mmCIF file of C-alpha atoms in Angstrom:
data_model
loop_
_atom_site.group_PDB
_atom_site.id
_atom_site.type_symbol
_atom_site.label_atom_id
_atom_site.label_comp_id
_atom_site.label_asym_id
_atom_site.label_seq_id
_atom_site.Cartn_x
_atom_site.Cartn_y
_atom_site.Cartn_z
ATOM 1 C CA MET J 267 -110.307 112.557 -9.091
ATOM 2 C CA SER J 268 -111.667 106.085 -11.386
ATOM 3 C CA THR J 269 -107.904 102.946 -17.489
ATOM 4 C CA VAL J 270 -108.197 103.472 -20.561
ATOM 5 C CA LYS J 271 -110.027 106.681 -20.569
ATOM 6 C CA LYS J 272 -112.400 108.265 -22.876
ATOM 7 C CA ALA J 273 -111.847 111.824 -21.564
ATOM 8 C CA PRO J 274 -109.336 114.162 -19.951
ATOM 9 C CA LEU J 275 -109.899 115.966 -16.947
ATOM 10 C CA SER J 276 -109.606 115.315 -13.043
ATOM 11 C CA SER J 277 -110.459 111.655 -13.867
ATOM 12 C CA GLY J 278 -108.067 110.744 -16.981
ATOM 13 C CA SER J 279 -106.626 110.437 -19.994
ATOM 14 C CA THR J 280 -107.886 111.645 -23.194
ATOM 15 C CA ASP J 281 -108.969 110.273 -26.991
ATOM 16 C CA SER J 282 -110.936 111.559 -29.874
ATOM 17 C CA GLY J 283 -113.328 109.200 -29.217
ATOM 18 C CA ASN J 284 -115.691 106.746 -31.521
ATOM 19 C CA VAL J 285 -118.427 109.755 -31.664
ATOM 20 C CA PRO J 286 -119.812 110.697 -34.916
ATOM 21 C CA PRO J 287 -118.718 114.053 -36.024
ATOM 22 C CA VAL J 288 -120.571 117.048 -35.141
ATOM 23 C CA ALA J 289 -123.176 118.121 -37.476
ATOM 24 C CA PRO J 290 -122.321 121.431 -39.522
ATOM 25 C CA GLY J 291 -123.148 124.575 -37.530
ATOM 26 C CA GLN J 292 -122.889 122.788 -34.488
ATOM 27 C CA GLU J 293 -119.113 122.871 -33.894
ATOM 28 C CA VAL J 294 -117.717 125.139 -31.072
ATOM 29 C CA SER J 295 -116.216 128.317 -32.291
ATOM 30 C CA ASP J 296 -112.550 129.300 -31.868
ATOM 31 C CA VAL J 297 -113.404 132.254 -30.028
ATOM 32 C CA GLN J 298 -115.789 130.013 -27.657
ATOM 33 C CA TYR J 299 -113.365 127.290 -27.184
ATOM 34 C CA ARG J 300 -110.772 129.437 -25.729
ATOM 35 C CA ARG J 301 -113.385 130.898 -23.588
ATOM 36 C CA PHE J 302 -114.370 127.282 -22.455
ATOM 37 C CA ALA J 303 -110.728 126.194 -22.267
ATOM 38 C CA THR J 304 -110.372 128.828 -19.448
ATOM 39 C CA PHE J 305 -113.709 127.962 -17.667
ATOM 40 C CA ILE J 306 -112.749 124.158 -17.789
ATOM 41 C CA GLU J 307 -109.579 125.218 -16.055
ATOM 42 C CA GLU J 308 -111.005 127.015 -13.555
ATOM 43 C CA LYS J 309 -113.249 124.567 -12.487
ATOM 44 C CA CYS J 310 -111.468 121.510 -12.959
ATOM 45 C CA GLY J 311 -107.906 122.417 -13.179
ATOM 46 C CA ILE J 312 -107.273 120.877 -16.902
ATOM 47 C CA VAL J 313 -105.457 122.367 -19.193
ATOM 48 C CA LEU J 314 -106.958 121.587 -22.962
ATOM 49 C CA GLY J 315 -104.258 123.354 -25.047
ATOM 50 C CA VAL J 316 -104.444 124.152 -28.507
ATOM 51 C CA GLY J 317 -105.993 122.107 -31.086
ATOM 52 C CA LYS J 318 -108.533 120.067 -28.745
ATOM 53 C CA GLN J 319 -111.805 121.555 -30.085
ATOM 54 C CA TYR J 320 -112.733 117.752 -31.723
ATOM 55 C CA LEU J 321 -112.612 116.852 -27.896
ATOM 56 C CA VAL J 322 -114.930 119.517 -26.743
ATOM 57 C CA ASN J 323 -117.237 118.790 -29.827
ATOM 58 C CA SER J 324 -117.268 115.064 -29.301
ATOM 59 C CA ARG J 325 -118.070 115.424 -25.612
ATOM 60 C CA LEU J 326 -120.640 118.196 -25.564
ATOM 61 C CA SER J 327 -122.262 117.669 -29.115
ATOM 62 C CA THR J 328 -124.094 114.249 -27.007
ATOM 63 C CA LEU J 329 -125.865 117.164 -24.443
ATOM 64 C CA LEU J 330 -127.128 119.060 -27.395
ATOM 65 C CA SER J 331 -130.601 116.704 -27.688
ATOM 66 C CA LYS J 332 -130.944 116.512 -23.551
ATOM 67 C CA PHE J 333 -131.281 120.072 -23.402
ATOM 68 C CA ARG J 334 -132.988 120.863 -26.907
ATOM 69 C CA ILE J 335 -129.960 123.460 -27.829
ATOM 70 C CA SER J 336 -128.982 123.605 -31.121
ATOM 71 C CA ASN J 337 -125.284 124.349 -31.234
ATOM 72 C CA VAL J 338 -122.138 123.599 -29.022
ATOM 73 C CA ASP J 339 -121.261 127.386 -28.447
ATOM 74 C CA GLU J 340 -124.904 127.720 -26.821
ATOM 75 C CA LEU J 341 -124.346 124.957 -24.283
ATOM 76 C CA ILE J 342 -121.190 126.449 -23.553
ATOM 77 C CA ASN J 343 -122.880 129.816 -22.806
ATOM 78 C CA LYS J 344 -125.582 128.356 -20.788
ATOM 79 C CA ALA J 345 -122.814 126.150 -18.770
ATOM 80 C CA MET J 346 -120.701 129.346 -17.769
ATOM 81 C CA GLU J 347 -123.685 131.135 -16.440
ATOM 82 C CA ASN J 348 -123.354 131.792 -12.740
ATOM 83 C CA THR J 349 -126.815 130.455 -11.473
ATOM 84 C CA PRO J 350 -127.599 128.114 -8.781
ATOM 85 C CA ASN J 351 -128.345 124.618 -9.531
ATOM 86 C CA ASN J 352 -126.986 124.806 -13.143
ATOM 87 C CA LYS J 353 -127.703 121.619 -14.278
ATOM 88 C CA ILE J 354 -126.398 122.215 -17.835
ATOM 89 C CA GLN J 355 -122.919 123.246 -16.227
ATOM 90 C CA ASP J 356 -123.072 119.874 -14.024
ATOM 91 C CA ALA J 357 -123.996 118.017 -17.008
ATOM 92 C CA VAL J 358 -121.017 119.561 -19.244
ATOM 93 C CA ILE J 359 -118.473 119.316 -16.550
ATOM 94 C CA ASP J 360 -119.391 115.760 -16.044
ATOM 95 C CA ALA J 361 -119.252 114.968 -19.840
ATOM 96 C CA MET J 362 -115.589 116.160 -19.773
ATOM 97 C CA THR J 363 -114.686 114.193 -17.028
ATOM 98 C CA THR J 364 -116.414 111.238 -17.389
ATOM 99 C CA ASN J 365 -114.027 108.110 -18.195
ATOM 100 C CA GLU J 366 -114.088 104.509 -19.539
ATOM 101 C CA THR J 367 -111.894 102.508 -17.678
ATOM 102 C CA LEU J 368 -109.978 99.046 -17.762
ATOM 103 C CA TRP J 369 -109.858 96.629 -14.820
ATOM 104 C CA PHE J 370 -106.377 95.866 -13.471
ATOM 105 C CA ARG J 371 -104.952 98.549 -15.984
ATOM 106 C CA ASP J 372 -101.193 97.940 -16.491
ATOM 107 C CA THR J 373 -100.874 94.833 -14.117
ATOM 108 C CA TYR J 374 -97.892 95.988 -12.422
ATOM 109 C CA PRO J 375 -99.340 98.068 -9.530
ATOM 110 C CA TYR J 376 -101.882 95.353 -8.749
ATOM 111 C CA THR J 377 -98.954 92.637 -8.559
ATOM 112 C CA ALA J 378 -96.996 94.949 -6.583
ATOM 113 C CA LEU J 379 -99.981 95.324 -4.359
ATOM 114 C CA GLU J 380 -100.245 91.538 -3.946
ATOM 115 C CA GLN J 381 -96.731 90.830 -3.792
ATOM 116 C CA PHE J 382 -94.733 93.690 -1.746
ATOM 117 C CA ILE J 383 -97.259 96.279 -0.454
ATOM 118 C CA LEU J 384 -99.910 94.292 1.299
ATOM 119 C CA PRO J 385 -97.403 91.578 2.553
ATOM 120 C CA GLU J 386 -95.186 94.511 4.072
ATOM 121 C CA LEU J 387 -98.034 96.009 5.569
ATOM 122 C CA ALA J 388 -99.327 92.376 6.871
ATOM 123 C CA LYS J 389 -95.844 92.035 8.647
ATOM 124 C CA LYS J 390 -96.023 95.271 10.281
ATOM 125 C CA GLY J 391 -99.406 94.356 11.448
ATOM 126 C CA LYS J 392 -100.728 97.871 10.669
ATOM 127 C CA TYR J 393 -104.534 98.418 10.960
ATOM 128 C CA PRO J 394 -106.146 99.435 9.674
ATOM 129 C CA VAL J 395 -105.021 99.393 6.189
ATOM 130 C CA ARG J 396 -106.192 102.596 4.182
ATOM 131 C CA ILE J 397 -106.000 102.940 0.128
ATOM 132 C CA TRP J 398 -107.334 105.713 -1.765
ATOM 133 C CA SER J 399 -107.914 105.490 -5.363
ATOM 134 C CA ALA J 400 -108.192 109.184 -6.813
ATOM 135 C CA ALA J 401 -110.155 110.057 -9.822
ATOM 136 C CA CYS J 402 -111.655 106.566 -9.622
ATOM 137 C CA SER J 403 -114.265 106.678 -12.412
ATOM 138 C CA SER J 404 -116.748 104.334 -12.850
ATOM 139 C CA GLY J 405 -115.195 102.210 -10.259
ATOM 140 C CA GLN J 406 -112.732 99.488 -11.822
ATOM 141 C CA GLU J 407 -109.734 100.749 -9.821
ATOM 142 C CA PRO J 408 -110.950 100.981 -6.387
ATOM 143 C CA TYR J 409 -112.575 96.965 -7.088
ATOM 144 C CA SER J 410 -109.576 95.889 -8.654
ATOM 145 C CA ILE J 411 -107.631 96.790 -5.334
ATOM 146 C CA GLY J 412 -110.214 95.197 -3.594
ATOM 147 C CA ILE J 413 -110.077 91.894 -5.608
ATOM 148 C CA VAL J 414 -106.286 91.979 -4.822
ATOM 149 C CA VAL J 415 -107.083 92.296 -1.226
ATOM 150 C CA GLN J 416 -109.537 89.789 -1.117
ATOM 151 C CA GLU J 417 -107.182 87.061 -3.152
ATOM 152 C CA GLN J 418 -104.529 87.363 -0.188
ATOM 153 C CA MET J 419 -106.810 85.519 2.182
ATOM 154 C CA ALA J 420 -105.269 82.607 0.692
ATOM 155 C CA LYS J 421 -101.877 83.591 1.995
ATOM 156 C CA MET J 422 -100.180 82.780 5.190
ATOM 157 C CA ILE J 423 -99.293 86.692 5.723
ATOM 158 C CA HIS J 424 -102.347 88.350 4.391
ATOM 159 C CA VAL J 425 -104.093 92.013 5.141
ATOM 160 C CA ASP J 426 -107.630 91.567 6.567
ATOM 161 C CA PRO J 427 -109.768 92.742 4.597
ATOM 162 C CA LYS J 428 -112.290 93.459 7.386
ATOM 163 C CA GLN J 429 -109.597 95.903 8.492
ATOM 164 C CA THR J 430 -108.834 97.575 4.922
ATOM 165 C CA GLN J 431 -110.372 100.811 4.080
ATOM 166 C CA ILE J 432 -110.296 101.615 0.452
ATOM 167 C CA ILE J 433 -111.676 104.931 -0.465
ATOM 168 C CA GLY J 434 -112.469 106.069 -4.293
ATOM 169 C CA THR J 435 -113.083 109.300 -5.382
ATOM 170 C CA ASP J 436 -114.296 111.201 -8.402
ATOM 171 C CA LEU J 437 -115.666 114.610 -9.692
ATOM 172 C CA SER J 438 -118.375 113.226 -11.352
ATOM 173 C CA PRO J 439 -121.548 112.526 -9.637
ATOM 174 C CA GLU J 440 -122.935 110.371 -12.471
ATOM 175 C CA MET J 441 -119.798 107.901 -11.851
ATOM 176 C CA LEU J 442 -119.865 107.831 -8.493
ATOM 177 C CA ASN J 443 -123.702 106.425 -9.068
ATOM 178 C CA THR J 444 -122.303 103.890 -11.172
ATOM 179 C CA CYS J 445 -119.464 102.661 -8.431
ATOM 180 C CA LYS J 446 -121.811 102.741 -5.782
ATOM 181 C CA LEU J 447 -124.083 100.687 -7.793
ATOM 182 C CA GLY J 448 -121.043 97.862 -8.422
ATOM 183 C CA GLN J 449 -122.888 96.544 -11.731
ATOM 184 C CA TYR J 450 -120.772 96.419 -15.091
ATOM 185 C CA ASP J 451 -122.275 95.101 -18.608
ATOM 186 C CA VAL J 452 -120.893 92.628 -20.777
ATOM 187 C CA HIS J 453 -118.223 95.390 -22.503
ATOM 188 C CA ALA J 454 -116.713 96.803 -19.186
ATOM 189 C CA LEU J 455 -116.542 93.271 -17.777
ATOM 190 C CA SER J 456 -114.220 91.955 -20.846
ATOM 191 C CA ARG J 457 -111.641 95.055 -20.379
ATOM 192 C CA GLY J 458 -108.891 93.379 -18.729
ATOM 193 C CA LEU J 459 -111.221 91.059 -16.305
ATOM 194 C CA SER J 460 -109.792 87.432 -16.290
ATOM 195 C CA ALA J 461 -112.543 84.760 -16.543
ATOM 196 C CA GLU J 462 -111.354 83.109 -13.071
ATOM 197 C CA ARG J 463 -111.861 86.806 -11.679
ATOM 198 C CA LYS J 464 -114.838 87.303 -13.181
ATOM 199 C CA ALA J 465 -116.389 83.662 -11.890
ATOM 200 C CA LYS J 466 -115.056 84.534 -8.647
ATOM 201 C CA PHE J 467 -115.836 88.151 -7.807
ATOM 202 C CA PHE J 468 -119.250 88.701 -9.874
ATOM 203 C CA LYS J 469 -122.691 87.765 -9.343
ATOM 204 C CA PRO J 470 -125.604 87.692 -12.424
ATOM 205 C CA THR J 471 -128.141 89.687 -12.077
ATOM 206 C CA ARG J 472 -131.658 89.635 -13.710
ATOM 207 C CA ASN J 473 -129.873 91.223 -16.974
ATOM 208 C CA PRO J 474 -128.155 88.513 -18.515
ATOM 209 C CA ASN J 475 -125.771 91.296 -19.918
ATOM 210 C CA ILE J 476 -125.053 92.653 -16.600
ATOM 211 C CA MET J 477 -122.927 91.363 -13.474
ATOM 212 C CA GLN J 478 -122.619 92.794 -9.812
ATOM 213 C CA ILE J 479 -119.744 93.046 -7.858
ATOM 214 C CA ASP J 480 -119.414 90.236 -5.210
ATOM 215 C CA PRO J 481 -120.858 92.026 -1.938
ATOM 216 C CA ARG J 482 -117.325 90.979 -0.265
ATOM 217 C CA VAL J 483 -115.487 93.187 -2.310
ATOM 218 C CA LYS J 484 -118.285 95.798 -2.771
ATOM 219 C CA SER J 485 -118.505 96.295 1.126
ATOM 220 C CA MET J 486 -114.702 97.041 1.323
ATOM 221 C CA VAL J 487 -114.951 100.468 -0.786
ATOM 222 C CA GLU J 488 -116.689 103.650 0.161
ATOM 223 C CA PHE J 489 -116.995 106.321 -2.722
ATOM 224 C CA ARG J 490 -116.827 109.959 -2.072
ATOM 225 C CA PRO J 491 -117.286 113.264 -4.265
ATOM 226 C CA MET J 492 -114.076 115.127 -4.703
ATOM 227 C CA ASN J 493 -112.201 117.414 -6.564
ATOM 228 C CA LEU J 494 -108.786 117.288 -6.942
ATOM 229 C CA LEU J 495 -108.435 121.043 -6.758
ATOM 230 C CA GLY J 496 -110.050 121.345 -3.285
ATOM 231 C CA SER J 497 -109.027 120.362 0.032
ATOM 232 C CA TYR J 498 -107.829 117.038 1.256
ATOM 233 C CA ALA J 499 -108.473 117.808 4.802
ATOM 234 C CA LEU J 500 -111.092 115.165 5.649
ATOM 235 C CA MET J 501 -109.491 112.188 3.832
ATOM 236 C CA GLY J 502 -107.026 111.554 6.682
ATOM 237 C CA LYS J 503 -103.961 109.503 6.318
ATOM 238 C CA PHE J 504 -103.098 106.656 3.848
ATOM 239 C CA ASP J 505 -100.686 103.740 3.368
ATOM 240 C CA VAL J 506 -101.333 103.690 -0.418
ATOM 241 C CA ILE J 507 -102.598 106.361 -2.883
ATOM 242 C CA PHE J 508 -103.395 105.355 -6.505
ATOM 243 C CA CYS J 509 -103.715 108.352 -8.517
ATOM 244 C CA ARG J 510 -102.981 107.202 -11.718
ATOM 245 C CA ASN J 511 -103.077 109.063 -15.420
ATOM 246 C CA VAL J 512 -104.602 112.071 -14.082
ATOM 247 C CA LEU J 513 -101.745 114.489 -13.602
ATOM 248 C CA ILE J 514 -100.575 114.876 -16.877
ATOM 249 C CA TYR J 515 -103.657 116.852 -17.922
ATOM 250 C CA PHE J 516 -102.841 119.577 -15.280
ATOM 251 C CA SER J 517 -100.561 122.457 -15.413
ATOM 252 C CA ASN J 518 -97.050 121.804 -13.867
ATOM 253 C CA ASP J 519 -98.286 124.248 -10.840
ATOM 254 C CA VAL J 520 -101.361 122.208 -10.369
ATOM 255 C CA LYS J 521 -99.455 118.911 -10.494
ATOM 256 C CA ALA J 522 -97.223 120.009 -8.001
ATOM 257 C CA ASP J 523 -99.824 121.379 -5.733
ATOM 258 C CA ILE J 524 -101.771 117.953 -5.997
ATOM 259 C CA LEU J 525 -98.633 115.972 -5.489
ATOM 260 C CA ARG J 526 -98.066 118.263 -2.395
ATOM 261 C CA LYS J 527 -101.511 117.806 -0.737
ATOM 262 C CA LEU J 528 -101.196 113.630 -1.696
ATOM 263 C CA THR J 529 -98.003 113.644 0.026
ATOM 264 C CA MET J 530 -99.575 115.173 2.965
ATOM 265 C CA CYS J 531 -102.285 112.297 3.250
ATOM 266 C CA LEU J 532 -99.564 109.689 2.999
ATOM 267 C CA ASN J 533 -98.243 107.678 6.257
ATOM 268 C CA PRO J 534 -94.801 107.682 6.542
ATOM 269 C CA GLU J 535 -93.229 104.924 4.243
ATOM 270 C CA GLY J 536 -96.454 104.825 2.489
ATOM 271 C CA TYR J 537 -96.738 104.419 -0.954
ATOM 272 C CA LEU J 538 -97.819 106.543 -3.875
ATOM 273 C CA ILE J 539 -98.729 104.941 -7.417
ATOM 274 C CA LEU J 540 -98.713 107.202 -10.407
ATOM 275 C CA GLY J 541 -99.050 106.475 -14.362
ATOM 276 C CA SER J 542 -96.339 105.268 -16.155
ATOM 277 C CA THR J 543 -95.739 108.712 -17.689
ATOM 278 C CA GLU J 544 -96.153 110.640 -14.687
ATOM 279 C CA THR J 545 -93.476 112.498 -12.302
ATOM 280 C CA LEU J 546 -93.101 113.656 -8.558
ATOM 281 C CA VAL J 547 -93.072 117.548 -9.665
ATOM 282 C CA GLY J 548 -92.141 119.481 -6.669
ATOM 283 C CA VAL J 549 -91.911 116.474 -4.224
ATOM 284 C CA ALA J 550 -89.101 114.471 -5.700
ATOM 285 C CA ASP J 551 -86.940 114.772 -2.724
ATOM 286 C CA LYS J 552 -89.409 113.503 -0.329
ATOM 287 C CA TYR J 553 -89.910 110.002 -2.169
ATOM 288 C CA GLU J 554 -87.602 107.123 -2.837
ATOM 289 C CA MET J 555 -88.123 105.132 -6.007
ATOM 290 C CA VAL J 556 -89.215 101.304 -5.650
ATOM 291 C CA ARG J 557 -88.625 99.206 -8.937
ATOM 292 C CA HIS J 558 -91.125 96.702 -9.569
ATOM 293 C CA SER J 559 -90.727 95.453 -12.788
ATOM 294 C CA PRO J 560 -91.753 96.881 -15.073
ATOM 295 C CA GLY J 561 -93.233 99.929 -13.240
ATOM 296 C CA ILE J 562 -92.061 102.341 -10.516
ATOM 297 C CA LEU J 563 -93.587 102.790 -7.142
ATOM 298 C CA TYR J 564 -92.853 105.916 -4.950
ATOM 299 C CA ARG J 565 -92.457 105.300 -1.069
ATOM 300 C CA LEU J 566 -92.333 108.214 1.291
ATOM 301 C CA LYS J 567 -89.193 108.987 3.078
ATOM 302 C CA PRO J 568 -89.840 108.228 6.904
ATOM 303 C CA GLN J 569 -88.570 111.513 8.031
ATOM 304 C CA LYS J 570 -91.357 114.020 8.727
ATOM 305 C CA TYR J 571 -91.374 117.142 6.418
ATOM 306 C CA ALA J 572 -92.802 120.700 6.694
ATOM 307 C CA PHE J 573 -94.823 121.545 3.630
#
């Protein structure tokens, strides 16, 4: 489905990471890399492409000691075994889809939410207001949305937090556990969160290096497991969908299918917010572009479309 991302796949973007080099003899072989790329695309829809062995090595090498396996090739073999409750497979998919995120990434989506989208919904008097944060990683995006809604309370026209439903979804069970706990360390809190917001919306814990998201915000967000390749039938309709910095790692056909399903989950005149480099593959005719400097939002046209 949760940002400056530590890895790609169904939750976000990729980098080479600050992971030490894999020991000689442990690296994924070219043949195994091609097999693994096919496997991860079938499971998660992500296209690794040519020359991304470094990414697989850096992500999967951290699991070798955990499972007492000597090299990445063997780890991949065990992950690809079609056996019930394959914990190695779960861990490998989790490692390849885990993301490190920022609070209020890129600023403009949250400014647009605060200054434009929420006031518009408040004037319409539409309740409940439903917002979906797809591929929410460790929860910073949906909690950032909740903070913006809470801050609206000081304004004359505002959306009622008690009638606002924020749904965060992600493929990774480990990330969802982090989301539900709502606790973040000093490093995570330093990434995109102002001192003012930190003081207002976080509470100290017994650990001086960890803070807890305020219950007012935490209670607004529900987290669910979801693979963006699957069915969205149980999600219902939303007024706003955040699906940012996710689509760029899928093939064009998969992008188009995900966007079609997201569009079906939007209320007429609802807003879709993508990453700055992502486009409306296959559904551009169903939206109108709304510029909110320096970014762009997409508003679903009021007509009803057949998909």
